[in-house]
Short mmCIF file of C-alpha atoms in Angstrom, two decimals:
data_model
loop_
_atom_site.label_atom_id
_atom_site.label_comp_id
_atom_site.label_asym_id
_atom_site.label_seq_id
_atom_site.Cartn_x
_atom_site.Cartn_y
_atom_site.Cartn_z
CA UNK A 543 -5.29 -13.25 -16.11
CA UNK A 544 -2.92 -15.54 -14.23
CA UNK A 545 -0.16 -14.13 -12.04
CA UNK A 546 1.77 -15.07 -8.89
CA UNK A 547 1.47 -13.88 -5.33
CA UNK A 548 2.60 -14.61 -1.78
CA UNK A 549 -0.44 -15.90 0.12
CA UNK A 550 -0.88 -16.28 3.86
CA UNK A 551 -3.50 -18.88 4.70
CA UNK A 552 -3.36 -18.95 8.50
CA UNK A 553 -1.63 -17.10 11.33
CA UNK A 554 1.68 -18.72 12.13
CA UNK A 555 2.12 -20.34 8.74
CA UNK A 556 4.74 -19.55 6.10
CA UNK A 557 3.96 -17.46 3.03
CA UNK A 558 2.93 -19.59 0.05
CA UNK A 559 4.06 -18.31 -3.36
CA UNK A 560 1.54 -19.61 -5.85
CA UNK A 561 -0.31 -18.97 -9.08
CA UNK A 562 -3.50 -16.95 -8.70
CA UNK A 563 -6.29 -15.78 -10.97
CA UNK A 564 -6.87 -12.05 -11.33
CA UNK A 565 -10.12 -10.58 -12.65
CA UNK A 566 -10.11 -7.49 -14.91
CA UNK A 567 -10.62 -4.12 -13.22
CA UNK A 568 -14.20 -2.96 -12.76
CA UNK A 569 -15.55 0.56 -12.33
CA UNK A 570 -13.03 2.84 -10.63
CA UNK A 571 -10.33 0.16 -10.57
CA UNK A 572 -6.93 -0.29 -12.23
CA UNK A 573 -4.71 -3.23 -13.09
CA UNK A 574 -1.11 -2.57 -12.03
CA UNK A 575 2.08 -4.45 -12.88
CA UNK A 576 3.97 -4.28 -9.58
CA UNK A 577 7.65 -3.54 -10.12
CA UNK A 578 8.79 -3.23 -6.50
CA UNK A 579 7.48 -3.96 -3.02
CA UNK A 580 8.99 -3.11 0.34
CA UNK A 581 9.01 -5.47 3.30
CA UNK A 582 7.47 -3.68 6.27
CA UNK A 583 7.39 -5.09 9.79
CA UNK A 584 3.60 -4.91 9.60
CA UNK A 585 3.77 -7.73 7.05
CA UNK A 586 5.46 -9.89 9.67
CA UNK A 587 2.72 -8.89 12.11
CA UNK A 588 0.27 -10.63 9.79
CA UNK A 589 2.14 -13.88 10.32
CA UNK A 590 2.39 -13.50 14.11
CA UNK A 591 -1.22 -12.41 14.46
CA UNK A 592 -0.45 -8.97 15.90
CA UNK A 593 -2.71 -7.39 13.26
CA UNK A 594 -5.55 -9.85 13.68
CA UNK A 595 -8.86 -8.13 13.09
CA UNK A 596 -7.25 -5.18 11.35
CA UNK A 597 -6.96 -6.77 7.93
CA UNK A 598 -8.89 -8.97 5.56
CA UNK A 599 -9.97 -12.47 6.56
CA UNK A 600 -7.53 -15.12 5.38
CA UNK A 601 -6.35 -16.36 3.02
CA UNK A 602 -4.88 -13.08 1.88
CA UNK A 603 -2.12 -11.61 -0.23
CA UNK A 604 0.39 -9.66 1.84
CA UNK A 605 2.23 -6.44 1.13
CA UNK A 606 1.20 -2.81 1.36
CA UNK A 607 4.32 -0.91 0.28
CA UNK A 608 4.59 -1.03 -3.51
CA UNK A 609 4.96 0.76 -6.81
CA UNK A 610 4.26 -0.21 -10.39
CA UNK A 611 2.93 0.63 -13.81
CA UNK A 612 -0.75 0.85 -14.73
CA UNK A 613 -1.62 -1.71 -17.40
CA UNK A 614 -5.38 -1.29 -17.70
CA UNK A 615 -8.08 0.97 -16.28
CA UNK A 616 -11.72 0.17 -15.68
CA UNK A 617 -14.70 2.40 -16.44
CA UNK A 618 -15.02 5.74 -14.64
CA UNK A 619 -11.36 5.95 -13.65
CA UNK A 620 -10.27 9.59 -13.30
CA UNK A 621 -6.67 10.73 -13.64
CA UNK A 622 -4.95 7.45 -14.46
CA UNK A 623 -4.23 5.74 -17.77
CA UNK A 624 -2.15 2.79 -19.00
CA UNK A 625 1.55 3.53 -18.72
CA UNK A 626 1.28 5.75 -15.66
CA UNK A 627 3.69 5.04 -12.80
CA UNK A 628 2.07 4.84 -9.38
CA UNK A 629 2.89 4.40 -5.72
CA UNK A 630 0.27 2.66 -3.59
CA UNK A 631 -1.18 4.30 -0.50
CA UNK A 632 -1.99 1.90 2.33
CA UNK A 633 -5.04 4.03 3.20
CA UNK A 634 -7.21 4.88 0.16
CA UNK A 635 -7.74 8.59 -0.42
CA UNK A 636 -10.47 9.58 -2.84
CA UNK A 637 -9.42 13.25 -2.88
CA UNK A 638 -13.03 14.41 -2.93
CA UNK A 639 -14.64 13.70 0.45
CA UNK A 640 -14.63 16.37 3.22
CA UNK A 641 -11.65 14.79 4.98
CA UNK A 642 -9.54 14.67 1.82
CA UNK A 643 -10.57 18.18 0.80
CA UNK A 644 -9.47 19.54 4.19
CA UNK A 645 -6.04 17.91 4.01
CA UNK A 646 -6.82 14.88 6.16
CA UNK A 647 -6.72 12.13 3.55
CA UNK A 648 -5.77 9.61 6.26
CA UNK A 649 -9.41 9.95 7.39
CA UNK A 650 -10.87 9.46 3.90
CA UNK A 651 -14.52 8.38 4.04
CA UNK A 652 -13.95 5.79 1.31
CA UNK A 653 -10.87 4.26 2.91
CA UNK A 654 -12.37 4.14 6.38
CA UNK A 655 -15.42 2.24 5.21
CA UNK A 656 -13.59 -0.35 3.15
CA UNK A 657 -10.26 -0.95 4.88
CA UNK A 658 -11.08 -3.95 7.11
CA UNK A 659 -12.80 -5.98 4.40
CA UNK A 660 -9.84 -6.68 2.13
CA UNK A 661 -12.22 -6.59 -0.82
CA UNK A 662 -12.70 -4.02 -3.56
CA UNK A 663 -14.05 -0.64 -2.52
CA UNK A 664 -16.36 -0.43 -5.52
CA UNK A 665 -18.59 -3.41 -4.75
CA UNK A 666 -17.13 -5.40 -1.84
CA UNK A 667 -16.15 -8.41 -3.95
CA UNK A 668 -12.77 -9.98 -4.70
CA UNK A 669 -10.71 -9.72 -7.90
CA UNK A 670 -8.01 -12.09 -6.64
CA UNK A 671 -8.63 -15.84 -6.46
CA UNK A 672 -6.63 -18.99 -5.82
CA UNK A 673 -6.16 -21.49 -8.64
CA UNK A 674 -9.03 -23.44 -7.05
CA UNK A 675 -11.34 -20.41 -7.23
CA UNK A 676 -11.20 -19.35 -3.56
CA UNK A 677 -11.44 -15.59 -2.98
CA UNK A 678 -8.32 -13.90 -1.62
CA UNK A 679 -8.22 -10.86 0.62
CA UNK A 680 -5.67 -8.07 0.29
CA UNK A 681 -3.55 -6.46 2.95
CA UNK A 682 -4.57 -2.78 3.04
CA UNK A 683 -6.65 -3.39 -0.12
CA UNK A 684 -3.39 -3.70 -2.09
CA UNK A 685 -1.61 -7.07 -1.95
CA UNK A 686 1.78 -5.88 -3.20
CA UNK A 687 3.41 -9.28 -2.68
CA UNK A 688 2.35 -10.16 -6.22
CA UNK A 689 3.41 -9.59 -9.81
CA UNK A 690 0.09 -7.89 -10.60
CA UNK A 691 -2.84 -6.54 -8.63
CA UNK A 692 -6.19 -4.85 -9.17
CA UNK A 693 -6.86 -1.93 -6.83
CA UNK A 694 -9.17 1.05 -6.61
CA UNK A 695 -7.84 4.25 -8.15
CA UNK A 696 -8.01 5.94 -4.73
CA UNK A 697 -5.20 3.63 -3.59
CA UNK A 698 -2.85 4.97 -6.28
CA UNK A 699 -0.69 8.09 -6.35
CA UNK A 700 0.65 9.00 -9.78
CA UNK A 701 4.38 9.83 -9.88
CA UNK A 702 6.86 11.01 -12.51
CA UNK A 703 8.17 8.23 -14.73
CA UNK A 704 11.82 9.08 -14.09
CA UNK A 705 11.56 8.14 -10.39
CA UNK A 706 13.04 4.65 -9.78
CA UNK A 707 10.20 2.40 -8.68
CA UNK A 708 12.37 0.40 -6.28
CA UNK A 709 12.86 3.62 -4.31
CA UNK A 710 9.40 5.01 -4.87
CA UNK A 711 7.72 1.98 -3.30
CA UNK A 712 9.11 3.01 0.10
CA UNK A 713 7.00 6.16 -0.05
CA UNK A 714 3.97 3.93 0.37
CA UNK A 715 4.67 3.37 4.06
CA UNK A 716 8.15 3.59 5.60
CA UNK A 717 9.17 7.05 4.41
CA UNK A 718 5.92 8.81 5.28
CA UNK A 719 5.66 6.96 8.59
CA UNK A 720 9.15 8.01 9.69
CA UNK A 721 8.92 11.54 8.33
CA UNK A 722 5.49 12.00 9.89
CA UNK A 723 6.67 10.71 13.26
CA UNK A 724 9.10 13.62 13.46
CA UNK A 725 7.08 16.35 11.78
CA UNK A 726 3.56 15.53 12.97
CA UNK A 727 3.74 13.17 15.98
CA UNK A 728 6.76 14.75 17.70
CA UNK A 729 6.09 18.20 16.21
CA UNK A 730 9.82 18.98 15.98
CA UNK A 731 10.47 22.74 16.00
CA UNK A 732 13.45 24.70 14.66
CA UNK A 733 16.41 24.61 17.04
CA UNK A 734 15.26 21.57 19.01
CA UNK A 735 17.44 18.52 19.71
CA UNK A 736 16.08 15.18 18.54
CA UNK A 737 16.97 11.59 19.42
CA UNK A 738 16.07 8.81 16.97
CA UNK A 739 16.41 5.31 18.39
CA UNK A 740 16.97 2.80 15.60
CA UNK A 741 17.91 3.89 12.10
CA UNK A 742 16.22 1.43 9.81
CA UNK A 743 13.89 2.55 7.05
CA UNK A 744 11.54 4.42 9.37
CA UNK A 745 14.32 5.81 11.56
CA UNK A 746 16.25 7.14 8.57
CA UNK A 747 13.09 8.88 7.37
CA UNK A 748 12.50 10.30 10.86
CA UNK A 749 15.99 11.82 10.71
CA UNK A 750 15.14 13.46 7.39
CA UNK A 751 11.87 14.77 8.81
CA UNK A 752 13.59 16.19 11.87
CA UNK A 753 16.22 17.90 9.72
CA UNK A 754 13.59 19.41 7.42
CA UNK A 755 11.67 20.62 10.49
CA UNK A 756 14.77 22.54 11.60
CA UNK A 757 16.27 20.37 14.34
CA UNK A 758 19.62 21.67 15.62
CA UNK A 759 21.16 18.34 16.68
CA UNK A 760 19.94 14.87 15.76
CA UNK A 761 21.28 12.00 17.85
#
């Protein structure tokens, strides 16, 4: 199918919004109509080159903080069907490997092996192509700066359909990053005082994490 996406061709260049060709989902993959995508500072790091080596070779489709509706599922997909609402996870989590089973989905065997390639987990090839037929990589295997994308099911988290997708997309990165910085990185304990410097998307989520962890005063 044909859709549109924001493509980065080289470090230091501007994003190019253009028509792209999208292959159907293969085994374990889903086609998602993206309804909302956040703009994370990491996306700007792609342009400046601060994430060089950590993402797919260029050209690539940016964006890793998104939510949408499943349109089509490929063979062997478990737990998702057309019509489901999903939030993307910027690190795939299969839910079945030892790391996932022990509550450490950020260390998922599947995600760790496939993350730097920018290609599909299932077979290492691309589903996204320029109008001229050139393969496109995906930031964090997602490419949410597009109207549609094909991703592996392990990159999707099913959510209730009554949750607004323009809010839900922030759960893909900013909310969990900020909340986790207070609860896990800083290990805030009940009664402690907490200072949060900068209250953007991540800072606001850090405040919520600190409050839920029992902080007495949050400055």
